[in-house]
């Protein structure tokens, strides 16, 4: 079991639905991340939160909206997704924060998202 | 050219053999190096984290970093079928918290 918990594990949604992915960690980490991973590819960074503030947005379409309510929680709100958005969405966290955290990232097991 | 190159495999070895994995990188700004193991339908699991040239050992795993050659390796001794997974190298530049991944190597350990 990982120390980064993601829910739900699986999600199927239509292109007009609104849903949210959730991530929780209790390791006291102050940096949290969202990644997208397609089959047979490495994870691609989407967003970085540092001390609950958005510090990096890798030019992700606005149909993905991140939120960090507190230091332990990270959400990803989804709206009007496209079939090509079907992927494994991974959350990660690391110690420290700011823009210079060189600590390793710890990943959850992801949410497998399918867009119909 | 990708910043981090990793042979995609698959790398097939018999049980008990040594698995040898490596990555090369082009940017000397990378200073911190990680190896992750990812099973199918699971998230990446951190195996090793190093930040200096040389060797680091943890159980059956040994990570090597050669910054002068921009080359990192992971060795798995006494490989088991349960080691069958995709192995991802990753690295971070001295300033910044963005991981740059290699493409991953799929490893198959046959009983």
CSV table of C-alpha atoms in Angstrom, one decimal:
chain,number,residue,atom,x,y,z
A,1,UNK,CA,0.0,0.0,0.0
A,2,UNK,CA,1.2,3.5,-0.9
A,3,UNK,CA,1.2,6.4,1.5
A,4,UNK,CA,-0.5,8.6,-1.1
A,5,UNK,CA,-4.1,7.6,-1.5
A,6,UNK,CA,-6.1,8.3,-4.6
A,7,UNK,CA,-9.9,8.0,-5.1
A,8,UNK,CA,-11.6,6.7,-7.1
A,9,UNK,CA,-9.5,3.9,-8.5
A,10,UNK,CA,-11.5,3.9,-11.7
A,11,UNK,CA,-13.8,6.5,-13.3
A,12,UNK,CA,-15.8,6.4,-16.5
A,13,UNK,CA,-17.4,9.6,-17.5
A,14,UNK,CA,-19.1,11.2,-20.5
A,15,UNK,CA,-17.8,14.2,-22.3
A,16,UNK,CA,-20.3,16.5,-20.7
A,17,UNK,CA,-19.9,15.2,-17.1
A,18,UNK,CA,-18.2,17.0,-14.2
A,19,UNK,CA,-16.2,14.8,-11.8
A,20,UNK,CA,-13.3,15.2,-9.4
A,21,UNK,CA,-10.3,13.1,-8.5
A,22,UNK,CA,-9.0,13.2,-5.0
A,23,UNK,CA,-5.6,12.6,-3.5
A,24,UNK,CA,-4.5,12.5,0.2
A,25,UNK,CA,-1.1,12.2,1.9
A,26,UNK,CA,-0.3,12.3,5.6
A,27,UNK,CA,3.5,12.3,5.3
A,28,UNK,CA,3.8,16.1,6.1
A,29,UNK,CA,4.9,16.7,2.5
A,30,UNK,CA,4.5,20.3,1.3
A,31,UNK,CA,4.7,19.7,-2.4
A,32,UNK,CA,2.0,17.8,-4.3
A,33,UNK,CA,1.8,17.0,-8.0
A,34,UNK,CA,-0.6,15.8,-10.7
A,35,UNK,CA,0.6,13.6,-13.5
A,36,UNK,CA,-1.0,12.0,-16.6
A,37,UNK,CA,0.2,8.7,-17.8
A,38,UNK,CA,-0.7,7.0,-21.1
A,39,UNK,CA,0.0,3.4,-21.7
A,40,UNK,CA,3.7,2.4,-22.2
A,41,UNK,CA,4.7,6.0,-21.5
A,42,UNK,CA,6.3,7.7,-18.5
A,43,UNK,CA,4.2,10.1,-16.4
A,44,UNK,CA,3.8,13.6,-17.7
A,45,UNK,CA,3.7,16.5,-15.2
A,46,UNK,CA,0.5,18.5,-15.2
A,47,UNK,CA,0.5,20.7,-12.0
A,48,UNK,CA,2.7,21.3,-9.0
A,49,UNK,CA,1.5,22.7,-5.7
A,50,UNK,CA,4.0,24.1,-3.2
A,51,UNK,CA,2.8,25.1,0.2
A,52,UNK,CA,-0.8,24.9,-1.1
A,53,UNK,CA,-0.1,27.3,-3.9
A,54,UNK,CA,0.0,26.5,-7.6
A,55,UNK,CA,3.6,26.8,-8.6
A,56,UNK,CA,3.7,25.0,-12.0
A,57,UNK,CA,1.0,24.6,-14.7
A,58,UNK,CA,2.4,22.7,-17.6
A,59,UNK,CA,0.1,24.4,-20.1
A,60,UNK,CA,-2.7,22.0,-19.2
A,61,UNK,CA,-6.1,22.7,-20.9
A,62,UNK,CA,-8.6,24.5,-18.7
A,63,UNK,CA,-11.0,21.5,-18.7
A,64,UNK,CA,-8.6,20.3,-15.9
A,65,UNK,CA,-8.8,22.4,-12.8
A,66,UNK,CA,-6.6,21.6,-9.8
A,67,UNK,CA,-7.3,22.6,-6.2
A,68,UNK,CA,-5.3,22.2,-3.0
A,69,UNK,CA,-7.7,22.8,0.0
A,70,UNK,CA,-5.0,22.1,2.6
A,71,UNK,CA,-1.5,20.6,3.0
A,72,UNK,CA,-2.8,17.0,2.9
A,73,UNK,CA,-5.3,17.1,0.1
A,74,UNK,CA,-5.2,17.7,-3.6
A,75,UNK,CA,-8.1,17.6,-6.0
A,76,UNK,CA,-8.4,17.6,-9.8
A,77,UNK,CA,-11.7,18.8,-11.1
A,78,UNK,CA,-12.7,17.5,-14.6
A,79,UNK,CA,-15.2,19.1,-17.0
A,80,UNK,CA,-16.0,18.5,-20.7
A,81,UNK,CA,-13.1,16.1,-21.2
A,82,UNK,CA,-12.2,14.6,-24.5
A,83,UNK,CA,-11.6,10.9,-25.4
A,84,UNK,CA,-7.9,11.6,-25.6
A,85,UNK,CA,-7.9,12.5,-22.0
A,86,UNK,CA,-8.4,8.8,-21.1
A,87,UNK,CA,-5.3,7.9,-19.1
A,88,UNK,CA,-4.0,7.0,-15.6
A,89,UNK,CA,-3.9,10.1,-13.4
A,90,UNK,CA,-1.3,10.0,-10.8
A,91,UNK,CA,-0.8,12.1,-7.7
A,92,UNK,CA,2.5,12.4,-6.0
A,93,UNK,CA,4.0,14.3,-3.0
A,94,UNK,CA,7.5,15.2,-1.8
A,95,UNK,CA,9.1,16.9,1.2
A,96,UNK,CA,9.9,20.5,1.2
A,97,UNK,CA,8.4,22.9,-1.2
A,98,UNK,CA,9.1,26.1,-2.9
A,99,UNK,CA,10.7,25.9,-6.3
A,100,UNK,CA,13.7,24.0,-5.3
A,101,UNK,CA,12.6,20.7,-3.8
A,102,UNK,CA,15.0,18.0,-4.9
A,103,UNK,CA,13.4,15.4,-2.7
A,104,UNK,CA,12.1,12.2,-4.3
A,105,UNK,CA,8.4,12.1,-5.2
A,106,UNK,CA,6.1,9.4,-3.8
A,107,UNK,CA,3.3,8.3,-6.0
A,108,UNK,CA,-0.2,7.0,-5.4
A,109,UNK,CA,-1.7,4.2,-7.5
A,110,UNK,CA,-3.7,6.5,-9.7
A,111,UNK,CA,-7.2,6.9,-11.0
A,112,UNK,CA,-7.8,5.1,-14.3
A,113,UNK,CA,-10.0,7.5,-16.3
A,114,UNK,CA,-12.0,6.5,-19.3
A,115,UNK,CA,-13.9,9.1,-21.3
A,116,UNK,CA,-16.8,7.8,-23.4
B,1,UNK,CA,16.8,14.5,-28.7
B,2,UNK,CA,15.2,13.6,-25.3
B,3,UNK,CA,17.0,14.8,-22.2
B,4,UNK,CA,16.9,11.3,-20.7
B,5,UNK,CA,17.3,8.2,-22.8
B,6,UNK,CA,16.3,4.7,-21.6
B,7,UNK,CA,16.1,1.5,-23.6
B,8,UNK,CA,12.4,0.4,-23.7
B,9,UNK,CA,13.2,-3.3,-23.7
B,10,UNK,CA,11.7,-5.7,-23.0
B,11,UNK,CA,14.6,-7.2,-21.1
B,12,UNK,CA,14.1,-10.9,-20.5
B,13,UNK,CA,16.2,-12.7,-17.9
B,14,UNK,CA,16.0,-16.1,-16.1
B,15,UNK,CA,15.2,-16.2,-12.4
B,16,UNK,CA,18.3,-15.6,-10.3
B,17,UNK,CA,20.2,-13.6,-13.0
B,18,UNK,CA,21.4,-10.0,-12.5
B,19,UNK,CA,19.2,-7.4,-14.1
B,20,UNK,CA,21.2,-4.4,-15.5
B,21,UNK,CA,19.3,-1.2,-16.4
B,22,UNK,CA,20.7,2.1,-17.4
B,23,UNK,CA,19.9,5.7,-18.5
B,24,UNK,CA,21.9,8.4,-20.2
B,25,UNK,CA,21.2,12.1,-19.9
B,26,UNK,CA,22.4,15.1,-21.8
B,27,UNK,CA,22.0,18.0,-19.3
B,28,UNK,CA,24.7,18.3,-16.6
B,29,UNK,CA,22.2,20.3,-14.5
B,30,UNK,CA,20.6,17.0,-13.4
B,31,UNK,CA,22.0,16.3,-9.9
B,32,UNK,CA,19.5,14.0,-8.2
B,33,UNK,CA,18.6,10.6,-9.5
B,34,UNK,CA,15.9,8.1,-8.8
B,35,UNK,CA,14.7,4.7,-9.9
B,36,UNK,CA,11.1,3.7,-9.8
B,37,UNK,CA,9.4,0.4,-10.3
B,38,UNK,CA,5.9,0.3,-11.8
B,39,UNK,CA,3.7,-2.7,-11.9
B,40,UNK,CA,0.8,-2.9,-14.3
B,41,UNK,CA,-2.1,-0.8,-13.1
B,42,UNK,CA,-0.1,0.7,-10.2
B,43,UNK,CA,1.7,3.9,-9.5
B,44,UNK,CA,5.5,4.2,-9.7
B,45,UNK,CA,7.2,3.0,-6.5
B,46,UNK,CA,10.4,4.6,-5.4
B,47,UNK,CA,13.3,2.1,-5.3
B,48,UNK,CA,16.5,4.3,-5.0
B,49,UNK,CA,17.4,7.9,-4.6
B,50,UNK,CA,21.0,9.1,-5.1
B,51,UNK,CA,22.6,12.5,-5.4
B,52,UNK,CA,26.3,11.8,-5.7
B,53,UNK,CA,28.5,9.8,-8.1
B,54,UNK,CA,29.3,6.3,-6.9
B,55,UNK,CA,27.3,3.3,-5.7
B,56,UNK,CA,24.4,3.0,-3.4
B,57,UNK,CA,23.2,-0.4,-2.2
B,58,UNK,CA,19.8,-1.4,-0.7
B,59,UNK,CA,19.2,-5.1,-0.4
B,60,UNK,CA,19.2,-6.7,-3.8
B,61,UNK,CA,19.4,-3.2,-5.5
B,62,UNK,CA,22.5,-1.2,-6.4
B,63,UNK,CA,22.3,2.2,-8.0
B,64,UNK,CA,25.3,3.7,-9.8
B,65,UNK,CA,25.8,7.3,-10.8
B,66,UNK,CA,28.6,8.5,-13.1
B,67,UNK,CA,28.1,12.2,-13.5
B,68,UNK,CA,31.2,12.7,-15.7
B,69,UNK,CA,29.7,10.3,-18.2
B,70,UNK,CA,26.1,11.3,-17.6
B,71,UNK,CA,25.1,7.7,-17.0
B,72,UNK,CA,23.1,6.0,-14.3
B,73,UNK,CA,22.5,2.3,-13.7
B,74,UNK,CA,20.4,0.0,-11.6
B,75,UNK,CA,21.4,-3.6,-10.8
B,76,UNK,CA,19.0,-6.1,-9.4
B,77,UNK,CA,20.7,-9.2,-8.0
B,78,UNK,CA,19.1,-12.6,-7.6
B,79,UNK,CA,16.2,-11.5,-9.7
B,80,UNK,CA,12.7,-13.0,-9.0
B,81,UNK,CA,9.6,-13.3,-11.1
B,82,UNK,CA,8.1,-10.6,-8.8
B,83,UNK,CA,10.7,-8.2,-10.2
B,84,UNK,CA,8.9,-8.3,-13.6
B,85,UNK,CA,7.8,-4.7,-14.0
B,86,UNK,CA,8.6,-1.5,-15.8
B,87,UNK,CA,11.6,0.4,-14.4
B,88,UNK,CA,11.7,4.2,-14.8
B,89,UNK,CA,14.7,6.3,-14.2
B,90,UNK,CA,14.1,9.9,-13.2
B,91,UNK,CA,16.1,12.9,-12.3
B,92,UNK,CA,15.8,16.4,-10.9
B,93,UNK,CA,17.9,19.5,-11.7
B,94,UNK,CA,19.7,21.3,-8.9
B,95,UNK,CA,17.1,24.1,-8.8
B,96,UNK,CA,13.5,22.9,-9.3
B,97,UNK,CA,11.2,20.2,-8.3
B,98,UNK,CA,10.3,18.8,-11.8
B,99,UNK,CA,11.1,15.2,-12.4
B,100,UNK,CA,12.3,14.2,-15.8
B,101,UNK,CA,11.7,10.6,-16.6
B,102,UNK,CA,13.3,8.2,-18.9
B,103,UNK,CA,10.9,6.2,-21.1
B,104,UNK,CA,11.0,3.1,-18.9
B,105,UNK,CA,12.4,-0.4,-19.5
B,106,UNK,CA,10.1,-3.4,-19.3
B,107,UNK,CA,11.7,-6.3,-17.4
B,108,UNK,CA,10.5,-9.9,-17.5
B,109,UNK,CA,12.0,-12.4,-15.1
B,110,UNK,CA,11.2,-15.9,-16.2
B,111,UNK,CA,10.9,-18.8,-13.6
